């Protein structure tokens, strides 16, 4: 079973920030938070990951709470092409720990 | 730097035939993962391989399914005697380090249709 819980679906207006929450209350000290997304019919795409500090790259920002029990992925200016299913995953930074995808959040960006 | 390549992109088989799905990881990656996605469902882990070794096959059905990642050449996911329930998208991913230690990069998938 996935170790994370996410809302099933969300809407966001085009041009606004999309904030996608994720709960991972049982996360352990050596587990990272990863975000992937899957645009319809395509292979999943890596977005960002972090351990405890907030992270930012050209695609998104990741905000992790101080207790690490939840995080938020922020797409600062959502476009129609950001419509996808977004997966939040926790994974150990050791070998041989398979990645388990939950159902994710289906984000619809609305014109 | 070419990404993860999968072929064929679409595969049609009749019940009872064999399906062979190929995955070429990104250059320099020695870890390969296979996932299955049934229609309208999420990604399910099947198997994790390193060169010439199966590390974790806990998600792979015990019968009819097998996977390999030889020293030379692509990783192969083989499904023998396919049934309609095998119809799905099969995604391959690769990483530079081991599972959980580095980002997994996914291929475009192979869509298998069993008639």
GROMACS .gro file of C-alpha atoms in nm:
model
  226
    1UNK     CA    1   0.000   0.000   0.000
    2UNK     CA    2   0.110   0.357  -0.068
    3UNK     CA    3   0.247   0.542   0.232
    4UNK     CA    4   0.089   0.871   0.124
    5UNK     CA    5  -0.261   1.015   0.098
    6UNK     CA    6  -0.360   1.276  -0.158
    7UNK     CA    7  -0.690   1.432  -0.265
    8UNK     CA    8  -0.845   1.247  -0.553
    9UNK     CA    9  -0.884   1.552  -0.774
   10UNK     CA   10  -0.833   1.927  -0.785
   11UNK     CA   11  -0.904   2.214  -1.021
   12UNK     CA   12  -0.687   2.516  -1.081
   13UNK     CA   13  -0.739   2.824  -1.297
   14UNK     CA   14  -0.485   2.875  -1.572
   15UNK     CA   15  -0.212   3.116  -1.466
   16UNK     CA   16  -0.275   3.067  -1.096
   17UNK     CA   17  -0.062   2.867  -0.857
   18UNK     CA   18  -0.158   2.504  -0.812
   19UNK     CA   19  -0.096   2.374  -0.459
   20UNK     CA   20  -0.112   1.997  -0.431
   21UNK     CA   21  -0.106   1.857  -0.076
   22UNK     CA   22   0.025   1.521   0.038
   23UNK     CA   23   0.011   1.354   0.378
   24UNK     CA   24   0.283   1.113   0.479
   25UNK     CA   25   0.237   1.091   0.855
   26UNK     CA   26   0.433   0.766   0.891
   27UNK     CA   27   0.740   0.888   0.704
   28UNK     CA   28   1.066   0.779   0.862
   29UNK     CA   29   1.386   0.975   0.898
   30UNK     CA   30   1.559   0.827   0.597
   31UNK     CA   31   1.267   0.857   0.355
   32UNK     CA   32   1.255   1.120   0.085
   33UNK     CA   33   0.943   1.277  -0.065
   34UNK     CA   34   0.925   1.244  -0.444
   35UNK     CA   35   0.674   1.391  -0.684
   36UNK     CA   36   0.599   1.257  -1.029
   37UNK     CA   37   0.325   1.338  -1.275
   38UNK     CA   38   0.162   1.147  -1.557
   39UNK     CA   39   0.007   1.332  -1.844
   40UNK     CA   40  -0.263   1.127  -2.012
   41UNK     CA   41  -0.124   0.819  -2.191
   42UNK     CA   42   0.238   0.919  -2.133
   43UNK     CA   43   0.503   0.775  -1.905
   44UNK     CA   44   0.539   0.933  -1.559
   45UNK     CA   45   0.768   1.232  -1.537
   46UNK     CA   46   0.989   1.321  -1.242
   47UNK     CA   47   0.918   1.664  -1.094
   48UNK     CA   48   1.109   1.716  -0.771
   49UNK     CA   49   1.215   1.551  -0.446
   50UNK     CA   50   1.331   1.653  -0.099
   51UNK     CA   51   1.420   1.531   0.249
   52UNK     CA   52   1.340   1.811   0.492
   53UNK     CA   53   1.436   2.139   0.332
   54UNK     CA   54   1.216   2.315   0.082
   55UNK     CA   55   1.324   2.260  -0.275
   56UNK     CA   56   1.271   2.451  -0.599
   57UNK     CA   57   1.354   2.375  -0.959
   58UNK     CA   58   1.242   2.496  -1.298
   59UNK     CA   59   0.920   2.299  -1.277
   60UNK     CA   60   0.795   2.338  -0.923
   61UNK     CA   61   0.855   2.403  -0.556
   62UNK     CA   62   0.828   2.150  -0.276
   63UNK     CA   63   0.737   2.264   0.072
   64UNK     CA   64   0.786   2.006   0.349
   65UNK     CA   65   0.650   2.074   0.696
   66UNK     CA   66   0.892   2.084   0.986
   67UNK     CA   67   0.762   1.754   1.127
   68UNK     CA   68   0.783   1.608   0.775
   69UNK     CA   69   0.437   1.459   0.801
   70UNK     CA   70   0.303   1.647   0.502
   71UNK     CA   71   0.421   1.838   0.198
   72UNK     CA   72   0.287   2.060  -0.078
   73UNK     CA   73   0.386   2.069  -0.440
   74UNK     CA   74   0.349   2.414  -0.591
   75UNK     CA   75   0.322   2.482  -0.962
   76UNK     CA   76   0.362   2.860  -0.958
   77UNK     CA   77   0.179   2.945  -1.283
   78UNK     CA   78  -0.030   2.651  -1.396
   79UNK     CA   79  -0.085   2.604  -1.768
   80UNK     CA   80  -0.322   2.374  -1.954
   81UNK     CA   81  -0.027   2.141  -2.017
   82UNK     CA   82   0.003   2.084  -1.642
   83UNK     CA   83  -0.324   1.889  -1.645
   84UNK     CA   84  -0.212   1.546  -1.524
   85UNK     CA   85  -0.219   1.298  -1.238
   86UNK     CA   86   0.033   1.395  -0.971
   87UNK     CA   87   0.188   1.127  -0.753
   88UNK     CA   88   0.347   1.190  -0.415
   89UNK     CA   89   0.578   0.908  -0.308
   90UNK     CA   90   0.802   0.842  -0.010
   91UNK     CA   91   1.108   0.632  -0.068
   92UNK     CA   92   1.414   0.538   0.131
   93UNK     CA   93   1.755   0.649   0.018
   94UNK     CA   94   1.883   0.294   0.021
   95UNK     CA   95   1.901   0.032  -0.244
   96UNK     CA   96   1.629  -0.217  -0.319
   97UNK     CA   97   1.330  -0.017  -0.192
   98UNK     CA   98   1.070  -0.032  -0.465
   99UNK     CA   99   0.867   0.275  -0.544
  100UNK     CA  100   0.497   0.241  -0.472
  101UNK     CA  101   0.259   0.466  -0.660
  102UNK     CA  102  -0.076   0.553  -0.503
  103UNK     CA  103  -0.377   0.677  -0.698
  104UNK     CA  104  -0.241   1.034  -0.703
  105UNK     CA  105  -0.426   1.364  -0.751
  106UNK     CA  106  -0.588   1.436  -1.085
  107UNK     CA  107  -0.523   1.805  -1.149
  108UNK     CA  108  -0.734   1.982  -1.406
  109UNK     CA  109  -0.615   2.325  -1.516
  110UNK     CA  110  -0.911   2.523  -1.638
  111UNK     CA  111  -0.886   2.805  -1.895
  112UNK     CA  112   2.121   1.206  -2.407
  113UNK     CA  113   1.844   0.976  -2.521
  114UNK     CA  114   1.579   0.892  -2.265
  115UNK     CA  115   1.439   0.554  -2.179
  116UNK     CA  116   1.332   0.375  -2.495
  117UNK     CA  117   1.057   0.118  -2.514
  118UNK     CA  118   0.944  -0.085  -2.808
  119UNK     CA  119   0.712  -0.161  -2.951
  120UNK     CA  120   0.489   0.130  -2.852
  121UNK     CA  121   0.180  -0.070  -2.937
  122UNK     CA  122   0.149  -0.447  -2.944
  123UNK     CA  123  -0.152  -0.656  -3.037
  124UNK     CA  124  -0.162  -1.024  -2.953
  125UNK     CA  125  -0.427  -1.294  -2.962
  126UNK     CA  126  -0.501  -1.499  -2.655
  127UNK     CA  127  -0.239  -1.768  -2.604
  128UNK     CA  128   0.039  -1.588  -2.791
  129UNK     CA  129   0.357  -1.451  -2.637
  130UNK     CA  130   0.434  -1.084  -2.584
  131UNK     CA  131   0.788  -0.948  -2.562
  132UNK     CA  132   0.836  -0.594  -2.443
  133UNK     CA  133   1.174  -0.427  -2.466
  134UNK     CA  134   1.325  -0.148  -2.262
  135UNK     CA  135   1.656   0.030  -2.321
  136UNK     CA  136   1.754   0.232  -2.014
  137UNK     CA  137   1.914   0.573  -2.024
  138UNK     CA  138   2.283   0.573  -2.098
  139UNK     CA  139   2.481   0.484  -1.789
  140UNK     CA  140   2.179   0.351  -1.596
  141UNK     CA  141   2.209  -0.002  -1.470
  142UNK     CA  142   1.880  -0.029  -1.277
  143UNK     CA  143   1.554  -0.107  -1.454
  144UNK     CA  144   1.199  -0.124  -1.321
  145UNK     CA  145   0.882  -0.246  -1.486
  146UNK     CA  146   0.534  -0.120  -1.398
  147UNK     CA  147   0.191  -0.212  -1.525
  148UNK     CA  148  -0.101   0.024  -1.557
  149UNK     CA  149  -0.443  -0.124  -1.618
  150UNK     CA  150  -0.702   0.102  -1.784
  151UNK     CA  151  -0.818   0.378  -1.549
  152UNK     CA  152  -0.591   0.249  -1.271
  153UNK     CA  153  -0.263   0.355  -1.114
  154UNK     CA  154   0.087   0.225  -1.175
  155UNK     CA  155   0.169  -0.107  -1.014
  156UNK     CA  156   0.527  -0.214  -0.953
  157UNK     CA  157   0.618  -0.545  -1.113
  158UNK     CA  158   0.991  -0.607  -1.101
  159UNK     CA  159   1.324  -0.439  -1.033
  160UNK     CA  160   1.637  -0.559  -1.211
  161UNK     CA  161   2.003  -0.479  -1.221
  162UNK     CA  162   2.234  -0.607  -1.491
  163UNK     CA  163   2.192  -0.985  -1.499
  164UNK     CA  164   2.010  -0.990  -1.163
  165UNK     CA  165   1.651  -0.977  -1.049
  166UNK     CA  166   1.645  -0.776  -0.728
  167UNK     CA  167   1.273  -0.765  -0.647
  168UNK     CA  168   0.999  -0.944  -0.841
  169UNK     CA  169   0.736  -0.923  -0.571
  170UNK     CA  170   0.490  -0.743  -0.800
  171UNK     CA  171   0.512  -0.985  -1.087
  172UNK     CA  172   0.257  -1.264  -1.133
  173UNK     CA  173   0.414  -1.601  -1.056
  174UNK     CA  174   0.301  -1.763  -1.380
  175UNK     CA  175   0.347  -1.660  -1.743
  176UNK     CA  176   0.551  -1.347  -1.662
  177UNK     CA  177   0.927  -1.322  -1.665
  178UNK     CA  178   1.184  -1.047  -1.691
  179UNK     CA  179   1.551  -1.024  -1.768
  180UNK     CA  180   1.818  -0.760  -1.804
  181UNK     CA  181   2.118  -0.918  -1.973
  182UNK     CA  182   2.471  -0.788  -1.962
  183UNK     CA  183   2.430  -0.665  -2.319
  184UNK     CA  184   2.108  -0.543  -2.474
  185UNK     CA  185   1.775  -0.422  -2.348
  186UNK     CA  186   1.566  -0.547  -2.062
  187UNK     CA  187   1.288  -0.780  -2.173
  188UNK     CA  188   0.950  -0.835  -2.011
  189UNK     CA  189   0.800  -1.155  -2.145
  190UNK     CA  190   0.441  -1.261  -2.110
  191UNK     CA  191   0.358  -1.613  -2.219
  192UNK     CA  192   0.012  -1.732  -2.320
  193UNK     CA  193  -0.141  -1.387  -2.292
  194UNK     CA  194  -0.499  -1.344  -2.171
  195UNK     CA  195  -0.735  -1.050  -2.209
  196UNK     CA  196  -0.659  -0.937  -1.856
  197UNK     CA  197  -0.298  -0.870  -1.960
  198UNK     CA  198  -0.415  -0.579  -2.174
  199UNK     CA  199  -0.250  -0.276  -2.017
  200UNK     CA  200   0.020  -0.016  -2.055
  201UNK     CA  201   0.360  -0.143  -1.945
  202UNK     CA  202   0.610   0.119  -1.840
  203UNK     CA  203   0.979   0.077  -1.791
  204UNK     CA  204   1.193   0.311  -1.581
  205UNK     CA  205   1.565   0.331  -1.518
  206UNK     CA  206   1.785   0.493  -1.259
  207UNK     CA  207   2.151   0.562  -1.209
  208UNK     CA  208   2.169   0.437  -0.851
  209UNK     CA  209   1.945   0.179  -0.684
  210UNK     CA  210   1.576   0.196  -0.608
  211UNK     CA  211   1.488   0.485  -0.384
  212UNK     CA  212   1.831   0.640  -0.410
  213UNK     CA  213   1.785   0.826  -0.729
  214UNK     CA  214   1.525   0.952  -0.968
  215UNK     CA  215   1.351   0.701  -1.191
  216UNK     CA  216   1.313   0.807  -1.553
  217UNK     CA  217   1.025   0.652  -1.739
  218UNK     CA  218   0.984   0.543  -2.096
  219UNK     CA  219   0.677   0.614  -2.309
  220UNK     CA  220   0.530   0.272  -2.241
  221UNK     CA  221   0.411  -0.022  -2.446
  222UNK     CA  222   0.038  -0.060  -2.484
  223UNK     CA  223  -0.051  -0.426  -2.505
  224UNK     CA  224  -0.389  -0.525  -2.641
  225UNK     CA  225  -0.494  -0.888  -2.622
  226UNK     CA  226  -0.773  -0.984  -2.857
   0.00000   0.00000   0.00000
